[in-house]
XYZ file of C-alpha atoms in Angstrom:
346
model
C -10.550 16.536 8.960
C -9.157 18.456 6.033
C -7.828 17.941 2.557
C -4.977 19.967 1.127
C -3.790 18.891 -2.534
C -1.986 15.281 -2.248
C -2.596 14.788 1.793
C -4.948 14.041 4.197
C -5.481 15.389 7.725
C -7.549 13.675 10.784
C -7.598 16.070 13.516
C -9.774 18.219 15.584
C -10.473 18.723 19.185
C -13.553 16.303 19.798
C -12.398 13.503 22.327
C -14.371 10.553 23.142
C -16.767 8.037 21.246
C -17.223 10.144 17.833
C -13.009 10.609 17.844
C -12.653 6.765 18.083
C -15.367 6.334 15.387
C -13.787 8.652 12.940
C -10.230 7.100 13.897
C -11.516 3.706 12.996
C -12.949 4.644 9.906
C -9.710 6.430 8.641
C -7.535 3.341 9.405
C -9.530 0.763 8.237
C -7.689 -0.279 5.068
C -4.704 -1.368 7.245
C -6.209 -1.837 10.852
C -8.823 -3.079 13.034
C -8.342 -0.909 16.160
C -9.526 -1.842 19.739
C -9.641 0.683 22.602
C -10.270 -0.300 26.098
C -13.695 1.316 27.249
C -12.458 2.849 29.974
C -10.222 4.802 27.589
C -12.828 6.061 25.420
C -13.783 9.163 26.564
C -10.227 10.265 26.602
C -9.069 8.939 23.353
C -7.131 11.385 21.198
C -5.666 10.782 17.676
C -4.219 12.591 14.835
C -2.974 11.504 11.475
C -1.299 13.099 8.427
C -0.883 11.233 5.391
C 1.270 12.198 2.286
C 1.082 10.370 -1.167
C 4.125 10.248 -2.914
C 2.988 8.425 -5.819
C 4.535 5.092 -5.393
C 4.451 5.143 -1.510
C 2.364 6.822 1.750
C 4.097 8.363 4.492
C 2.009 9.209 7.114
C 2.032 10.746 10.605
C 0.167 9.270 13.665
C -0.333 10.366 17.161
C -2.803 8.490 19.422
C -3.878 6.997 22.887
C -3.114 3.788 24.039
C -4.594 1.342 21.621
C -4.519 -1.886 20.041
C -4.476 -2.407 16.310
C -4.710 -5.808 14.365
C -4.308 -7.091 10.836
C -6.683 -10.697 11.173
C -6.457 -13.125 8.488
C -9.963 -11.898 7.618
C -8.845 -8.257 7.414
C -5.623 -9.257 5.257
C -7.976 -11.333 2.768
C -10.586 -8.612 2.664
C -8.204 -5.478 2.011
C -6.185 -7.627 -0.455
C -3.110 -5.189 -0.201
C 0.359 -6.537 -0.980
C 2.278 -3.854 0.821
C 5.248 -3.361 3.192
C 4.848 -1.086 6.403
C 7.829 0.395 7.669
C 7.089 2.013 11.046
C 9.443 4.367 13.200
C 8.611 4.887 16.728
C 9.093 8.674 17.953
C 7.683 8.227 21.191
C 5.894 5.250 23.209
C 6.301 1.850 23.376
C 4.554 -1.185 21.815
C 4.380 -4.779 21.681
C 4.668 -6.151 18.085
C 2.780 -9.850 17.615
C 3.750 -11.209 13.919
C 5.028 -14.616 12.889
C 4.218 -16.433 16.314
C 6.281 -14.240 18.342
C 5.973 -10.951 20.170
C 8.755 -8.450 20.087
C 9.258 -4.835 22.070
C 9.069 -2.081 19.846
C 10.667 0.897 21.693
C 11.346 4.789 20.956
C 13.564 5.208 18.178
C 13.016 1.730 16.641
C 11.996 0.737 13.271
C 9.278 -2.034 12.626
C 9.216 -4.102 9.308
C 5.888 -5.516 8.740
C 4.497 -7.378 5.800
C 0.824 -6.231 5.235
C -0.303 -9.542 3.505
C 0.251 -11.337 6.633
C -1.421 -11.213 10.055
C 0.147 -9.120 12.936
C -1.281 -7.189 16.090
C 0.189 -4.196 17.894
C -0.538 -2.956 21.564
C 0.590 0.389 21.982
C 1.246 3.027 24.905
C 0.514 6.669 24.048
C 2.774 7.457 20.928
C 3.895 9.211 18.012
C 4.981 7.634 14.956
C 5.522 7.411 11.070
C 4.763 4.763 8.942
C 5.837 4.440 5.225
C 3.374 2.113 2.978
C 5.298 0.956 -0.211
C 4.271 -1.791 -2.505
C 6.088 -4.922 -2.611
C 7.508 -4.592 -6.290
C 8.913 -1.482 -5.663
C 11.705 -3.203 -3.585
C 15.014 -4.607 -4.973
C 14.343 -7.988 -6.509
C 10.177 -7.297 -6.397
C 10.606 -7.693 -2.270
C 12.058 -11.445 -2.338
C 12.772 -12.330 0.837
C 10.776 -9.227 2.697
C 8.030 -12.117 4.282
C 11.185 -13.637 6.321
C 11.623 -10.018 8.043
C 7.950 -9.596 8.975
C 7.774 -8.402 12.573
C 11.460 -8.003 12.919
C 12.873 -4.796 14.795
C 15.499 -2.551 13.409
C 16.932 -0.781 16.760
C 17.609 2.610 16.657
C 20.509 2.152 18.801
C 22.359 0.342 16.201
C 24.717 2.176 13.870
C 22.570 0.789 10.816
C 19.156 1.486 12.691
C 20.627 4.987 13.262
C 21.259 5.289 9.476
C 17.672 4.203 8.481
C 16.020 6.259 11.058
C 17.855 9.295 9.806
C 16.952 8.625 6.622
C 12.912 8.237 7.516
C 13.359 11.562 9.347
C 14.553 13.359 6.379
C 12.031 11.915 4.148
C 9.334 12.471 6.465
C 10.192 16.306 6.687
C 10.573 16.659 2.959
C 7.528 14.904 1.918
C 5.213 17.914 1.705
C 7.965 19.671 -0.495
C 8.901 17.087 -3.282
C 8.284 17.672 -6.915
C 6.336 14.607 -8.475
C 9.749 13.368 -9.774
C 11.586 13.962 -6.577
C 8.751 12.069 -4.694
C 8.922 8.744 -6.791
C 12.835 8.932 -6.320
C 13.000 9.696 -2.840
C 10.682 6.535 -2.358
C 12.950 4.186 -4.578
C 15.820 4.891 -2.793
C 14.321 4.434 0.598
C 13.038 0.811 -0.859
C 16.542 0.011 -1.714
C 17.578 1.129 1.705
C 14.778 -0.462 3.650
C 15.198 -3.674 1.707
C 18.814 -3.992 2.899
C 17.689 -3.214 6.336
C 15.141 -5.808 6.011
C 17.734 -8.631 4.875
C 20.072 -7.549 7.772
C 17.200 -7.744 10.334
C 15.827 -10.989 9.242
C 18.994 -12.456 9.140
C 19.821 -11.527 12.703
C 16.350 -11.786 14.342
C 14.425 -14.718 12.467
C 17.201 -17.271 12.048
C 15.808 -18.967 9.050
C 12.413 -18.979 10.461
C 10.022 -20.249 7.495
C 7.625 -17.700 6.293
C 3.911 -18.325 6.149
C 2.617 -18.485 2.655
C 0.575 -15.742 1.159
C -3.280 -15.416 1.255
C -4.754 -17.041 -2.121
C -5.841 -13.299 -3.161
C -2.546 -11.950 -3.113
C -1.147 -14.890 -4.931
C -3.601 -14.771 -7.582
C -3.285 -10.619 -7.799
C 0.672 -11.559 -8.431
C -0.359 -13.983 -11.204
C -2.499 -11.425 -13.052
C -0.195 -8.704 -12.785
C 2.570 -11.006 -14.525
C 0.414 -12.390 -17.091
C -1.682 -9.260 -17.572
C -1.043 -9.077 -21.835
C -1.685 -12.942 -22.141
C -5.144 -13.812 -24.055
C -5.793 -16.658 -21.949
C -6.139 -14.460 -18.524
C -9.779 -15.316 -17.771
C -12.078 -16.175 -15.002
C -11.827 -19.791 -16.335
C -8.316 -19.889 -16.710
C -7.744 -18.514 -13.102
C -10.329 -20.936 -11.663
C -8.433 -23.627 -13.194
C -4.973 -22.286 -12.072
C -5.785 -22.175 -9.031
C -8.019 -24.684 -8.063
C -11.039 -22.232 -7.104
C -14.919 -22.364 -7.773
C -15.947 -19.385 -10.021
C -18.072 -18.297 -6.845
C -15.153 -18.302 -4.621
C -13.119 -16.319 -7.037
C -15.703 -13.819 -7.167
C -15.942 -13.463 -3.548
C -12.218 -12.879 -3.267
C -12.182 -10.021 -5.414
C -15.465 -8.215 -4.553
C -13.769 -5.850 -2.123
C -11.562 -4.651 -5.438
C -14.708 -4.302 -7.638
C -14.507 -7.826 -9.062
C -12.046 -10.087 -10.641
C -13.223 -8.630 -14.332
C -12.786 -5.155 -13.206
C -9.311 -5.747 -11.410
C -7.923 -7.332 -14.715
C -9.461 -4.482 -16.752
C -8.007 -1.719 -14.623
C -4.429 -3.773 -14.676
C -4.510 -3.850 -18.584
C -5.319 -0.483 -18.894
C -2.775 0.680 -16.540
C -0.045 -1.089 -18.369
C -1.502 0.636 -21.818
C -0.798 3.891 -20.185
C 2.908 3.021 -19.369
C 3.624 1.285 -22.430
C 2.251 4.539 -24.472
C 4.281 6.776 -21.957
C 7.379 4.954 -22.745
C 6.973 4.636 -26.499
C 6.611 8.395 -27.010
C 5.423 10.513 -29.764
C 6.794 8.010 -32.608
C 6.766 5.049 -30.861
C 3.987 1.898 -30.802
C 0.440 2.379 -32.516
C -2.452 2.612 -30.438
C -4.003 -0.008 -32.353
C -1.135 -2.512 -31.347
C -1.686 -1.466 -27.910
C -5.338 -2.049 -27.915
C -5.002 -5.637 -29.474
C -2.159 -6.344 -27.061
C -4.550 -5.832 -24.149
C -7.356 -7.656 -25.180
C -9.454 -5.028 -26.806
C -11.146 -5.794 -30.272
C -10.588 -2.461 -31.692
C -8.748 0.752 -31.050
C -12.302 2.528 -30.824
C -13.182 0.539 -28.027
C -9.841 0.537 -26.178
C -9.676 4.457 -26.823
C -13.387 4.712 -24.886
C -12.314 2.785 -21.750
C -8.969 4.594 -21.678
C -10.451 7.711 -21.724
C -13.126 6.689 -19.059
C -10.266 5.596 -17.136
C -7.787 8.390 -17.343
C -9.513 11.382 -18.602
C -7.221 11.596 -21.758
C -7.187 9.525 -24.906
C -4.395 7.067 -25.753
C -3.074 9.548 -28.197
C -2.651 12.355 -26.034
C -0.653 10.296 -23.554
C 1.796 8.951 -26.546
C 2.042 12.679 -27.400
C 3.395 13.466 -23.938
C -0.056 14.823 -22.178
C -0.584 14.896 -18.494
C -3.734 13.079 -16.871
C -4.487 11.157 -13.839
C -2.582 8.144 -14.997
C -2.502 4.972 -13.744
C -2.560 4.862 -9.809
C -3.620 8.109 -9.373
C -1.060 9.993 -10.959
C 1.714 12.314 -9.586
C 1.541 13.538 -6.108
C 0.192 17.128 -7.408
C -2.427 15.518 -9.702
C -4.295 13.339 -6.733
C -8.201 13.242 -6.863
C -9.783 15.374 -4.389
C -11.303 13.231 -1.767
C -11.343 12.485 2.086
C -10.320 9.532 4.366
C -13.415 7.715 2.654
C -10.890 7.648 -0.480
C -7.996 6.477 1.356
C -8.457 3.065 0.293
C -8.495 3.822 -3.005
C -5.084 5.615 -2.570
C -3.545 2.532 -1.231
C -4.927 0.289 -3.892
C -3.678 2.460 -6.241
C 0.018 3.011 -5.550
C 2.006 3.430 -8.715
C 5.351 1.241 -8.976
């Protein structure tokens, strides 16, 4: 495995059990991987991942396998993202929303990562795009109905979308930070329309499953992040959950209070950037997000982002919320990949 700036690569010539173990660890934020015992000695896998700031683009090639997002994994990982996978070689059977659908070479699968799914695949090559739900038009409303639908590559609209995805993948390593974000936003609009089209033709008005409670609570926190009433007690009362149950749900994210703290600091960062050098006072931002004094806010802000609020308001550049722009991503390996996923910035 090598790391170069904003991308991660998992590769090498070592086959067999060690390769399988490395592969499982690398894709753990998204999938439980199952490989037949008789296939283990000859298993091959390669993945290259690019972070665009508000999206992740991955290119994968692997031997025959089965990947799954069980209800337990969905709840444990807590990501509210959409995956768009374009099959470049090979076939798969996608199991989602109570049905099984064939995914052929050239086809595009639309997958809601807040819901269970499974995929049984032949040897394959694929491009996968991971995007936060909130990046899509109307913050992804209606995408639940498209879960597990397939946009056929042989159709005119499917050809349009696949051509766009191929171009995005080709240029992902060369974008500037601003270009990467703009490309992701444009892709979200196109894929959002594709999802509506595919869902309308393929789902027949099929009702969507409810999102896991962790994701519902996270959406509520994000929407109410500036409220002084936002607390453990308030969340327990609002969602009818015990304190111990709430703590267990947020344990993979570092705890519910830590999650709220990071969300508030990220929102404060954006407010400061948008305000500019002559905008809102740092003290107003501090009190807005629950800090008792500008001093305590500044200390927490600097610890999180490596810059003071004054620096950000004046136009400084740093890590920023969500890990910052692609060329400012922290160094690391596949152990850091889950953090990449959690900190995708809309």
